[in-house]
Short mmCIF file of C-alpha atoms in Angstrom, two decimals:
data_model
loop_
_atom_site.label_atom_id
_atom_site.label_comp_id
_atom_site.label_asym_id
_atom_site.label_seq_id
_atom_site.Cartn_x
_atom_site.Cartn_y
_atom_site.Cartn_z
CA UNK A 1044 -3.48 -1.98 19.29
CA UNK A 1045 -6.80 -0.80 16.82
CA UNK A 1046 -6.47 -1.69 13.80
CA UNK A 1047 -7.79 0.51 10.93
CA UNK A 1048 -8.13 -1.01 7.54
CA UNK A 1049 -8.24 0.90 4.15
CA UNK A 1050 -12.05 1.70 5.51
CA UNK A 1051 -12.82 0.89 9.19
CA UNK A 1052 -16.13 -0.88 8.45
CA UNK A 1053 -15.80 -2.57 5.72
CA UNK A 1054 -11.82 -3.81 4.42
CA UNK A 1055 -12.85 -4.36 0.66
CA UNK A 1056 -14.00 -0.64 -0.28
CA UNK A 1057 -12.30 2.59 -0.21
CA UNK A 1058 -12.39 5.00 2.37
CA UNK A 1059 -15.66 7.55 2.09
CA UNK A 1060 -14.69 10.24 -0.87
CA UNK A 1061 -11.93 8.19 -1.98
CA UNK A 1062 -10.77 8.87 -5.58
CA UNK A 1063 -9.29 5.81 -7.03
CA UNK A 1064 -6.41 5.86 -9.94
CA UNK A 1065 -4.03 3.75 -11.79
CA UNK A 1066 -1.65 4.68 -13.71
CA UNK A 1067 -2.70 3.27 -17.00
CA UNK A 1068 -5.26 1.49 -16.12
CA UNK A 1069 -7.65 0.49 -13.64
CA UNK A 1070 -7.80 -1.07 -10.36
CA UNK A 1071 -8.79 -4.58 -10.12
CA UNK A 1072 -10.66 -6.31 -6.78
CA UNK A 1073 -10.53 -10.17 -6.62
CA UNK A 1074 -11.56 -13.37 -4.60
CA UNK A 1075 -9.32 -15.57 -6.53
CA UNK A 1076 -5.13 -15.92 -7.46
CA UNK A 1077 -4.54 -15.17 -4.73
CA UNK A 1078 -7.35 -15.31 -2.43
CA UNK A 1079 -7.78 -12.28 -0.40
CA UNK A 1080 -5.74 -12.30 3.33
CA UNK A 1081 -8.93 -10.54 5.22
CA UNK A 1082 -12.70 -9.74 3.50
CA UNK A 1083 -14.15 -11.35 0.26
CA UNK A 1084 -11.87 -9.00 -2.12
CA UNK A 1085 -7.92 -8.18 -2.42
CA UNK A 1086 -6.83 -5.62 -4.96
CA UNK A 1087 -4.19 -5.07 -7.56
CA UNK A 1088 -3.07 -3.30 -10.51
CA UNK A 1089 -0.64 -5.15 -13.30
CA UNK A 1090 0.66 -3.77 -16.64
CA UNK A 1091 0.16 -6.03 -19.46
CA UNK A 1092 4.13 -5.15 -20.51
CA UNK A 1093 5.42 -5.10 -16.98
CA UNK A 1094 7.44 -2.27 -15.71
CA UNK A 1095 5.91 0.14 -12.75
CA UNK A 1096 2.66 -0.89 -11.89
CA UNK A 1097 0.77 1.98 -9.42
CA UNK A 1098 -2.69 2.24 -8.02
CA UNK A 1099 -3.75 5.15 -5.85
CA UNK A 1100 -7.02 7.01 -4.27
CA UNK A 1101 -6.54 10.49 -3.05
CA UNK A 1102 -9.16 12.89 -1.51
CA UNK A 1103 -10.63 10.51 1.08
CA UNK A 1104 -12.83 12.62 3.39
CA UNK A 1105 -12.55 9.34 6.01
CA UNK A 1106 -9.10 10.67 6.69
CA UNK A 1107 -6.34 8.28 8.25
CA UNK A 1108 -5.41 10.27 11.42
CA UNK A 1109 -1.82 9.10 12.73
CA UNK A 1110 -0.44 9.70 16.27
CA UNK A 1111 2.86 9.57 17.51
CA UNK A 1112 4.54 5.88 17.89
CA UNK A 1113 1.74 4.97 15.67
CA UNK A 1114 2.84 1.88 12.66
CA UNK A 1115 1.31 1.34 8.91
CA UNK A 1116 0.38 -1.15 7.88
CA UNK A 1117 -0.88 -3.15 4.12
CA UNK A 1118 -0.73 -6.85 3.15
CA UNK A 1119 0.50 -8.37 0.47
CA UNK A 1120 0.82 -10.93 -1.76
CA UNK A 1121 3.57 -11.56 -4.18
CA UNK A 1122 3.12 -14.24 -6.61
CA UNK A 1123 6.23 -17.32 -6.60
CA UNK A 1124 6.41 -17.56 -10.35
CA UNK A 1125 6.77 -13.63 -10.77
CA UNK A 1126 7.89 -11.79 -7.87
CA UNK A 1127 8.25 -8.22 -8.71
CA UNK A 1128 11.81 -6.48 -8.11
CA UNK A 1129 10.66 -3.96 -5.71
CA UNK A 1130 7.13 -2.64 -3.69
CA UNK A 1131 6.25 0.60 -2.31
CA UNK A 1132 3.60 1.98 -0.51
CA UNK A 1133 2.82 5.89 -0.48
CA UNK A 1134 0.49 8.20 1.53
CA UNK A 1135 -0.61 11.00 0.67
CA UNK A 1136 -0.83 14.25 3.04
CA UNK A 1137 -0.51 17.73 2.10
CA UNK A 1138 1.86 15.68 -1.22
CA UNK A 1139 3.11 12.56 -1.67
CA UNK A 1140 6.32 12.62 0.19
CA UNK A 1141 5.88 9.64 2.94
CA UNK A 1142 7.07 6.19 0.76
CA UNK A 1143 8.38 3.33 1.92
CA UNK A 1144 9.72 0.44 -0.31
CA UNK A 1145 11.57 -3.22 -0.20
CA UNK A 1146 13.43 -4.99 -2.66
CA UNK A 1147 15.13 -3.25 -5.37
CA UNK A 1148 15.55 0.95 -5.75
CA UNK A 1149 13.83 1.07 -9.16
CA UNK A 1150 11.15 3.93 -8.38
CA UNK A 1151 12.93 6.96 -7.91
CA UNK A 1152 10.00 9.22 -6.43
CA UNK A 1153 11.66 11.12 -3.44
CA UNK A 1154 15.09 10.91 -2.23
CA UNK A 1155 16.30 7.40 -1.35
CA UNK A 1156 16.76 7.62 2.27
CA UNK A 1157 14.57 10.17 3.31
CA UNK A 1158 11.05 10.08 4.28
CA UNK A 1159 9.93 10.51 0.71
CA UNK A 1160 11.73 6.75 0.17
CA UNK A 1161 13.25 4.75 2.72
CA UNK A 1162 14.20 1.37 2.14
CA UNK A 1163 12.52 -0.90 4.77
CA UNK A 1164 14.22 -4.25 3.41
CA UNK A 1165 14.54 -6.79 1.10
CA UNK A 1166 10.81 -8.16 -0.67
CA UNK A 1167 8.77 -9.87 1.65
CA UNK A 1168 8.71 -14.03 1.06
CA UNK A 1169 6.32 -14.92 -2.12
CA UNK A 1170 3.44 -17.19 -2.20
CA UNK A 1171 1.83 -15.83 0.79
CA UNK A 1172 0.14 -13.20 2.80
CA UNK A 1173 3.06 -10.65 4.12
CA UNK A 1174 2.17 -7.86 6.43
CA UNK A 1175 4.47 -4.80 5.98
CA UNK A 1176 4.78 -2.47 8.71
CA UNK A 1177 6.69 1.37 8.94
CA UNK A 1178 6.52 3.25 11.51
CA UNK A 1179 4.74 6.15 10.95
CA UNK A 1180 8.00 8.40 11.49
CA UNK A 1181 10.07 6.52 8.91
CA UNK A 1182 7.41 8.20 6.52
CA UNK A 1183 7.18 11.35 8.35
CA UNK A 1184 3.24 11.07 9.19
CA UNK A 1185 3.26 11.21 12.85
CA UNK A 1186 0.55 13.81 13.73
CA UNK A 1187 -0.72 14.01 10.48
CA UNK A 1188 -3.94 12.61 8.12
CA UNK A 1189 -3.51 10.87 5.25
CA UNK A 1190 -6.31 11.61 2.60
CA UNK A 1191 -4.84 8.67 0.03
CA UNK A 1192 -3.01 6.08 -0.16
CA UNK A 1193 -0.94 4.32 -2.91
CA UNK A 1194 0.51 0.42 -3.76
CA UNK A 1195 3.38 0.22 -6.63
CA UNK A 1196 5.63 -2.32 -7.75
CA UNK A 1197 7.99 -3.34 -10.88
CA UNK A 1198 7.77 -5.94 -12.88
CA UNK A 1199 5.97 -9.08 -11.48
CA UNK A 1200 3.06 -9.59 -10.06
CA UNK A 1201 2.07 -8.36 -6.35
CA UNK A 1202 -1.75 -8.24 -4.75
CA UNK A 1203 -3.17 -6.12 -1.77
CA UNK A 1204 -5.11 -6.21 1.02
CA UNK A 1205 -6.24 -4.40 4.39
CA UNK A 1206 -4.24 -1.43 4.85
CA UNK A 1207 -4.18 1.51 7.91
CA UNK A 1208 -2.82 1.90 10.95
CA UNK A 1209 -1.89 0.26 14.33
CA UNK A 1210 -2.16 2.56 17.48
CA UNK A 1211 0.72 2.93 19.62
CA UNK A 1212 0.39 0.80 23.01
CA UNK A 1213 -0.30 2.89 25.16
#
């Protein structure tokens, strides 16, 4: 299938009109620890004291348009000497209500088992490049655009990388 990345051309920036947050704190783009899976950069977020770590952009005007049988998709990275206890990805359309996670059920946005946060599994292996998939109607975003997109996870240490979409086959 086509693969879109967090921007089309270009997998280390943010899609055009992208708004980028953290939640106390900023986002950080790296070459190094660990070296990035696709482009020159990766990207994370990580509190000093641990807990939930969460970086977000919202208000892209290079909209992620999903289609039906459509899968999501982000890489990452979770390092061996301190795995977090749980990762989630969110999209935003219309609200924040389409979040996946694996691992533990520490973040309690949305109701476990719904569209607004379904389990997908236990954490991916650490010490390398993972590439998480949902399908697009586990999240509820089939027919929709996503305008943002957001990476969380508790305790540990976890780094990202291209993120989007892979068409249906056809």
């Amino acid at each position: 299938g086509v693969r879109a990345r967090i921007r089309r051309d270009r997998d280390d920036e943010l899609p055009a009109g992208a708004n980028p947050e953290a939640k106390d704190g900023e986002w950080e783009w790296g070459a190094k620890d660990p070296a990035p899976q696709s482009g020159k950069l990766a990207h994370f977020f990580q509190k000093k004291d641990g807990g939930s770590s969460e970086h977000w952009f919202t208000g892209a005007t290079e909209k992620l348009s999903v289609l039906s049988g459509d899968t999501l998709f982000a890489w990452v990275y979770l390092d061996p000497k301190n795995p977090p206890k749980q990762i989630m990805l969110m999209w935003h359309s219309g609200g924040w209500e389409h979040r996946a996670y694996w691992g533990a059920n520490v973040i309690t946005y949305g109701e476990n088992g719904s569209p607004g946060r379904i389990r997908l599994g236990d954490l991916p292996p650490a010490g390398k490049w993972v590439k998480l998939t949902v399908p697009a109607s586990a999240v509820a975003l089939e027919k929709l655009e996503a305008d943002g997109m957001g990476f969380a996870h508790v305790d540990g240490r976890a780094a990202w990388d291209a993120a989007g979409r892979t068409a249906a086959k056809k």
